[in-house]
GROMACS .gro file of N, CA and C in nm:
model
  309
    1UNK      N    1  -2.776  -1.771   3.378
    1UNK     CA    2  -2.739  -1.646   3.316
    1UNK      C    3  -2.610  -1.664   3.235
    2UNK      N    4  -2.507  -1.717   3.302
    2UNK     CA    5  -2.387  -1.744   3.213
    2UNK      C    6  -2.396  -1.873   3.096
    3UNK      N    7  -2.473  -1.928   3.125
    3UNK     CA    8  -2.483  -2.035   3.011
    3UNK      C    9  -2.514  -1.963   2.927
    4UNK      N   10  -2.658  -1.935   2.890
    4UNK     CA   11  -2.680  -1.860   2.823
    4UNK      C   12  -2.540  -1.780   2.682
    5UNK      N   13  -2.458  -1.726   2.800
    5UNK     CA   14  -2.388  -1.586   2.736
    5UNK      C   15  -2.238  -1.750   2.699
    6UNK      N   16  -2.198  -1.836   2.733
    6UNK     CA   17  -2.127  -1.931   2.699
    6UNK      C   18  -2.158  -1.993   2.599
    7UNK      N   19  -2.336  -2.032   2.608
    7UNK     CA   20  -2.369  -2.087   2.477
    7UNK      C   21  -2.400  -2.072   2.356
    8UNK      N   22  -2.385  -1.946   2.350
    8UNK     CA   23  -2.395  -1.891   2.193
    8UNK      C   24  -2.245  -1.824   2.142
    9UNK      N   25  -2.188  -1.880   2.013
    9UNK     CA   26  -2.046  -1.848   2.006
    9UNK      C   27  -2.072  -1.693   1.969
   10UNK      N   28  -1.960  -1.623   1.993
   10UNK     CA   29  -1.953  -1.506   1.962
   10UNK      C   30  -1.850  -1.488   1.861
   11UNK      N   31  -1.940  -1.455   1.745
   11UNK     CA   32  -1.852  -1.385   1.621
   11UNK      C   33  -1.877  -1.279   1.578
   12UNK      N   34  -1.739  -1.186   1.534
   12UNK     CA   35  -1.749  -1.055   1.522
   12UNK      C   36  -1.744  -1.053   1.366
   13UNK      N   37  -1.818  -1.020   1.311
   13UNK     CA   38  -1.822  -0.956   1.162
   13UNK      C   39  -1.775  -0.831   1.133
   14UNK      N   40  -1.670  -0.764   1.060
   14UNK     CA   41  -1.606  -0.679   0.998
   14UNK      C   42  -1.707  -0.637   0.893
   15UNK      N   43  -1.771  -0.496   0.904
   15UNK     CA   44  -1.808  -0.448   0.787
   15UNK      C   45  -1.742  -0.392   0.705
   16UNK      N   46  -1.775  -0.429   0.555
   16UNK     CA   47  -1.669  -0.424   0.427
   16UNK      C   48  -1.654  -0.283   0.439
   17UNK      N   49  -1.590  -0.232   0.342
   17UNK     CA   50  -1.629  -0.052   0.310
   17UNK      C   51  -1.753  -0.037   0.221
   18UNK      N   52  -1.801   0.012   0.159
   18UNK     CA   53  -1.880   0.062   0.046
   18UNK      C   54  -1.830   0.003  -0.091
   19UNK      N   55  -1.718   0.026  -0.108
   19UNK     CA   56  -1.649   0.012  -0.221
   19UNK      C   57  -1.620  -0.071  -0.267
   20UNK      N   58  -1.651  -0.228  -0.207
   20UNK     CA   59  -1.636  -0.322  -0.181
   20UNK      C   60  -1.740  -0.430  -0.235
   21UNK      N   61  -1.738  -0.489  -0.355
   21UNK     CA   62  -1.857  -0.595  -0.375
   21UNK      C   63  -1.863  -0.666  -0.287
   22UNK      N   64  -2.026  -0.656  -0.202
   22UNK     CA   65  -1.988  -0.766  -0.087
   22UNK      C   66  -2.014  -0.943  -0.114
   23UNK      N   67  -1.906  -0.998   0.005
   23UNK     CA   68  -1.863  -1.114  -0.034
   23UNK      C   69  -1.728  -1.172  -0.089
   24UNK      N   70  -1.692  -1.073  -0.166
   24UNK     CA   71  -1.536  -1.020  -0.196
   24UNK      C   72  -1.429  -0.965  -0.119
   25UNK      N   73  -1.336  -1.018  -0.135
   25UNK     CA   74  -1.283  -0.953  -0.030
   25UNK      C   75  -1.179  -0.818  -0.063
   26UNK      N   76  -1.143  -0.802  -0.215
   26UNK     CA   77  -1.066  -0.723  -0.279
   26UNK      C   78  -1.121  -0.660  -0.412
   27UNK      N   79  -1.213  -0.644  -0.426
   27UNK     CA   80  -1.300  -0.667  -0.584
   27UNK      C   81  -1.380  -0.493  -0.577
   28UNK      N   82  -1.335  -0.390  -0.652
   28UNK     CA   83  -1.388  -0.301  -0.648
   28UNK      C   84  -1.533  -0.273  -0.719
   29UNK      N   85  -1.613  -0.233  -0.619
   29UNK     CA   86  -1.749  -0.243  -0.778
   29UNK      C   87  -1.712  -0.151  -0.889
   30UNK      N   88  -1.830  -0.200  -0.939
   30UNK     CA   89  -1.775  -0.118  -1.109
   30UNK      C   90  -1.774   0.064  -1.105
   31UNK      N   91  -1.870   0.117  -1.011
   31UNK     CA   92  -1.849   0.242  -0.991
   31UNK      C   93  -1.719   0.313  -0.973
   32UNK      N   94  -1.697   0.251  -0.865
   32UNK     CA   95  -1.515   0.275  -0.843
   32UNK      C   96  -1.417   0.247  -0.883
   33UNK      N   97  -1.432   0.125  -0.965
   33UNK     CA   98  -1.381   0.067  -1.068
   33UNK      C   99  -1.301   0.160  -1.173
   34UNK      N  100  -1.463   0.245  -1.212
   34UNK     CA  101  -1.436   0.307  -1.351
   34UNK      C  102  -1.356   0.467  -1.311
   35UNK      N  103  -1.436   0.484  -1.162
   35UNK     CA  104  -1.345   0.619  -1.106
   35UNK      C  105  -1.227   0.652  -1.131
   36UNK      N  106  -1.165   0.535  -1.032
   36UNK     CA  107  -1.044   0.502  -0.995
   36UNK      C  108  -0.962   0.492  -1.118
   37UNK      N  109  -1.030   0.384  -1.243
   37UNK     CA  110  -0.929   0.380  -1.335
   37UNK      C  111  -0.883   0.480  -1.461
   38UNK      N  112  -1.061   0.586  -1.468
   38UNK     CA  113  -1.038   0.707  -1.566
   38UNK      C  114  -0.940   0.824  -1.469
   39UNK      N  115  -0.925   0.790  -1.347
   39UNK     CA  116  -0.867   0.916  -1.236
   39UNK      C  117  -0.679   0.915  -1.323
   40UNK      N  118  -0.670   0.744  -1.277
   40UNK     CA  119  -0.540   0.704  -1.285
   40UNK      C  120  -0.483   0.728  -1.453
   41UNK      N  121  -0.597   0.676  -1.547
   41UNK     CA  122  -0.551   0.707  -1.705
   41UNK      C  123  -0.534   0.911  -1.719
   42UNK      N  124  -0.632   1.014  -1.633
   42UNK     CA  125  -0.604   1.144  -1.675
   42UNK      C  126  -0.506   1.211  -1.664
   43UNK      N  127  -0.434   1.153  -1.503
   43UNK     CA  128  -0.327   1.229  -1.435
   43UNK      C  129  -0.171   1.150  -1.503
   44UNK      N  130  -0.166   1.055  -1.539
   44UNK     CA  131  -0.068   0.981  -1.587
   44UNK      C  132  -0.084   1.042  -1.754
   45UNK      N  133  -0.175   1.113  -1.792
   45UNK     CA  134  -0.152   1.150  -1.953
   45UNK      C  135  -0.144   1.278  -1.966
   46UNK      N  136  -0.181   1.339  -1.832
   46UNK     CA  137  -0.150   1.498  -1.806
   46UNK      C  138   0.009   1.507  -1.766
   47UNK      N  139   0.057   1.425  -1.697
   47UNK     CA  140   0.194   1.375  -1.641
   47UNK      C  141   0.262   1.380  -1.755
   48UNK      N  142   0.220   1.269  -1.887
   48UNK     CA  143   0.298   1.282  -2.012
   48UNK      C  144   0.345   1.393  -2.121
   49UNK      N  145   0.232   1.458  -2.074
   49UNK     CA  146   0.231   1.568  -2.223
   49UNK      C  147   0.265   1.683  -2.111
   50UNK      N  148   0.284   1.707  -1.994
   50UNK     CA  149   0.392   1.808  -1.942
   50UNK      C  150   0.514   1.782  -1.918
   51UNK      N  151   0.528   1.693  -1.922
   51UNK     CA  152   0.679   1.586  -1.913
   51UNK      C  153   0.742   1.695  -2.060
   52UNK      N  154   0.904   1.761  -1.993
   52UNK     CA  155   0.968   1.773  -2.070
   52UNK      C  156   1.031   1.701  -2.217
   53UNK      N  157   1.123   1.581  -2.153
   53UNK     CA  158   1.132   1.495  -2.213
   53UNK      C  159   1.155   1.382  -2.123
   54UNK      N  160   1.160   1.244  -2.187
   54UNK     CA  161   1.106   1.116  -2.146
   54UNK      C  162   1.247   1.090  -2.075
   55UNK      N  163   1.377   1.157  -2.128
   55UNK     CA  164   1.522   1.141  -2.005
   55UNK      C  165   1.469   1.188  -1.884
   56UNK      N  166   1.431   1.286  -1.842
   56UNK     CA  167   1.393   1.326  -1.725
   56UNK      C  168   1.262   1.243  -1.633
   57UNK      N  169   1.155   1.212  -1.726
   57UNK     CA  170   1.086   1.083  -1.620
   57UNK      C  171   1.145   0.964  -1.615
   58UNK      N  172   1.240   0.934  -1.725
   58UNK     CA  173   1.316   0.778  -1.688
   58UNK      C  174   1.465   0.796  -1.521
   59UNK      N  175   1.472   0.917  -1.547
   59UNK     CA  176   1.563   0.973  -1.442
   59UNK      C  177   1.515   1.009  -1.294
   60UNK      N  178   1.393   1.014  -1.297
   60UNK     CA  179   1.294   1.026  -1.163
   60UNK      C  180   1.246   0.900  -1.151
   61UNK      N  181   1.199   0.835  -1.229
   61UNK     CA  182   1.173   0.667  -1.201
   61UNK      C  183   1.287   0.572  -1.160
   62UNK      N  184   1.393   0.618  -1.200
   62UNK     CA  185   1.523   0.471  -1.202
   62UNK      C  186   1.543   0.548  -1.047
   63UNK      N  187   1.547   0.675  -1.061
   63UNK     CA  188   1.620   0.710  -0.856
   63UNK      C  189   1.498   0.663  -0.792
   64UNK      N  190   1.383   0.677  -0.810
   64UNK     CA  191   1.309   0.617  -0.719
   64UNK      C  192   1.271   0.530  -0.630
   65UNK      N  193   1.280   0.418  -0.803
   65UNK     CA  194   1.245   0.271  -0.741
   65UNK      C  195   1.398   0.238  -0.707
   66UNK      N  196   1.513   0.241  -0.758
   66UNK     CA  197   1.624   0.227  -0.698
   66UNK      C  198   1.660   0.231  -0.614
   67UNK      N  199   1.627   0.341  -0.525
   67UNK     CA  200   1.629   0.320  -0.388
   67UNK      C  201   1.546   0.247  -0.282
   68UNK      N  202   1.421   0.266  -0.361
   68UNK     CA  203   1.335   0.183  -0.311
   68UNK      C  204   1.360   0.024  -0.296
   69UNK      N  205   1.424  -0.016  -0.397
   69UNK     CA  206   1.421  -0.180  -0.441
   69UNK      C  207   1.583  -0.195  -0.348
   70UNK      N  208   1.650  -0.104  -0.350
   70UNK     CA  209   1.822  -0.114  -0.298
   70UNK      C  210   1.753  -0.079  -0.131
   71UNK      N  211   1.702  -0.005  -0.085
   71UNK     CA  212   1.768  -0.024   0.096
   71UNK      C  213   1.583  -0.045   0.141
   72UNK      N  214   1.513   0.035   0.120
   72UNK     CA  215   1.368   0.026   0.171
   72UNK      C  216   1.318  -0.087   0.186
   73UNK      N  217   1.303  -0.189   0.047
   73UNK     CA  218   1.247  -0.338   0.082
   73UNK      C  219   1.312  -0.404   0.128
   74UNK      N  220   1.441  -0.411   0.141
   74UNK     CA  221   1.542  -0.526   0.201
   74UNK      C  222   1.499  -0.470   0.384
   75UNK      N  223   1.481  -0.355   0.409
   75UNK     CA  224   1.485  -0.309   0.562
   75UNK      C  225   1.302  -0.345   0.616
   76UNK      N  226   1.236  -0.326   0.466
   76UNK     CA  227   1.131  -0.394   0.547
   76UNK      C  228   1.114  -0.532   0.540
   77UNK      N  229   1.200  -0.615   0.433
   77UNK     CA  230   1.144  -0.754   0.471
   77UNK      C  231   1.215  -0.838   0.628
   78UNK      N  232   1.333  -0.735   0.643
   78UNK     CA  233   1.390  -0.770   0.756
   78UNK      C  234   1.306  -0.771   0.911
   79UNK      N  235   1.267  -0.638   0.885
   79UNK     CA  236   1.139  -0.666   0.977
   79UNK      C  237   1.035  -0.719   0.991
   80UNK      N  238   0.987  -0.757   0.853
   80UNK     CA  239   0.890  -0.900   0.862
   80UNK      C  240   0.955  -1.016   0.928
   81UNK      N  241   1.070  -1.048   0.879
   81UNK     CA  242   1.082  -1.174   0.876
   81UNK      C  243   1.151  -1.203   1.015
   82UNK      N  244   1.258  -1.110   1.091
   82UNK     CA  245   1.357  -1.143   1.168
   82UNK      C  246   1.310  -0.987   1.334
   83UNK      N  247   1.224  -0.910   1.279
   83UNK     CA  248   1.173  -0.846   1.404
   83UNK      C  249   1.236  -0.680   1.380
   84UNK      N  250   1.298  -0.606   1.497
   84UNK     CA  251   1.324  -0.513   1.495
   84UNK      C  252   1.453  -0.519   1.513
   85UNK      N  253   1.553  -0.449   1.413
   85UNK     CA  254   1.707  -0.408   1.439
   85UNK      C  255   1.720  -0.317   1.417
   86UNK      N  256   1.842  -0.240   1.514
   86UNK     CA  257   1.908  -0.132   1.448
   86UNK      C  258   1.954  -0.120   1.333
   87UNK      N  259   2.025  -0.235   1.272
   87UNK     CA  260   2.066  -0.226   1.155
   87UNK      C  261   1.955  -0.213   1.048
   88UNK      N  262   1.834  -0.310   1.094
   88UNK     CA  263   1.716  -0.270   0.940
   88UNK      C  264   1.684  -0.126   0.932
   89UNK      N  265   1.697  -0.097   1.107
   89UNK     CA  266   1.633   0.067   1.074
   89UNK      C  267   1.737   0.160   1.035
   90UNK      N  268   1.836   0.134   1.033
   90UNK     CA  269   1.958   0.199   0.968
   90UNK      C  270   1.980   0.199   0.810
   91UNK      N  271   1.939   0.108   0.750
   91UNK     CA  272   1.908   0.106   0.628
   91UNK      C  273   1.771   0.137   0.590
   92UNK      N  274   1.703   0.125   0.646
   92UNK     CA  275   1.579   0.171   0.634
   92UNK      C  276   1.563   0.360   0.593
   93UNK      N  277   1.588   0.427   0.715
   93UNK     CA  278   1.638   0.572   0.712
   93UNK      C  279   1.753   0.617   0.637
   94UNK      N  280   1.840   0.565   0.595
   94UNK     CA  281   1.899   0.612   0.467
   94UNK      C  282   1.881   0.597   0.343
   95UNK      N  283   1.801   0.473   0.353
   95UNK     CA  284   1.763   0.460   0.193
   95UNK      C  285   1.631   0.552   0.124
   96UNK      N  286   1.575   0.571   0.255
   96UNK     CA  287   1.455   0.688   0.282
   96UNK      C  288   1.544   0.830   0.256
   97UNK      N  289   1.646   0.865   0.335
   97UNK     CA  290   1.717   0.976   0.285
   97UNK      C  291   1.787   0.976   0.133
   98UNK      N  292   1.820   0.891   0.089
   98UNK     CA  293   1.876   0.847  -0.044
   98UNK      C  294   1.795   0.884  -0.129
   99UNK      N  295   1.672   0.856  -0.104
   99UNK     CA  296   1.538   0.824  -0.220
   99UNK      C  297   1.494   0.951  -0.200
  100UNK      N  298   1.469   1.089  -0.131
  100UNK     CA  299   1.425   1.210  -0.093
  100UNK      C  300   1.507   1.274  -0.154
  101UNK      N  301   1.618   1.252  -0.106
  101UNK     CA  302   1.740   1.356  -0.138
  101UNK      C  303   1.741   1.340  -0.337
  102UNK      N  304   1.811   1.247  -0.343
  102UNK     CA  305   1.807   1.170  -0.504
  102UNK      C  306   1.738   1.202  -0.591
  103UNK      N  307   1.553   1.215  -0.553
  103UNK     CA  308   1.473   1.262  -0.634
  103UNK      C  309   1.456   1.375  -0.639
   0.00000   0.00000   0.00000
């Protein structure tokens, strides 16, 4: 009985999503493809032409990623690389408050 269940390896297969050409491991089919990318071209050109002027989205973009690129990634690569500190999470949560507040 246990041979049996010893002798056949057991592998678990992950089913892809839908969205997913299978075999690929990142490759959207073309359906979603085209969704996804007419979704992203409407709202980014509806974004433009209500956009006051272009000072004010360059002024929501620079606080953004600024904070983002200044305390957020440095606090998460810390935790990739070196584990959990108070200090990453201390920069972590202010640069999160920085970037909320800011924008």
């Amino acid at each position: 009985m246990f041979e049996d269940i010893l002798a056949q390896p057991s592998v678990v297969h992950q089913q892809q999503p839908a969205w997913l050409i299978p075999g690929e491991g990142r490759q959207l089919t073309t359906t979603y493809h085209v969704v996804v990318t007419v979704s992203l071209l409407s709202v980014i050109t509806t974004l433009a032409i209500l956009a006051p002027s272009l000072g004010d989205v360059l002024d929501l973009v620079g606080c953004a990623t600024g904070s983002v690129i200044g305390f957020v990634l440095p606090a998460l690569f810390s935790f990739k690389l070196d584990g959990y500190s108070h200090l990453a999470l201390l920069i972590f949560m202010v640069g999160a408050v920085v970037g909320v507040v800011g924008t």
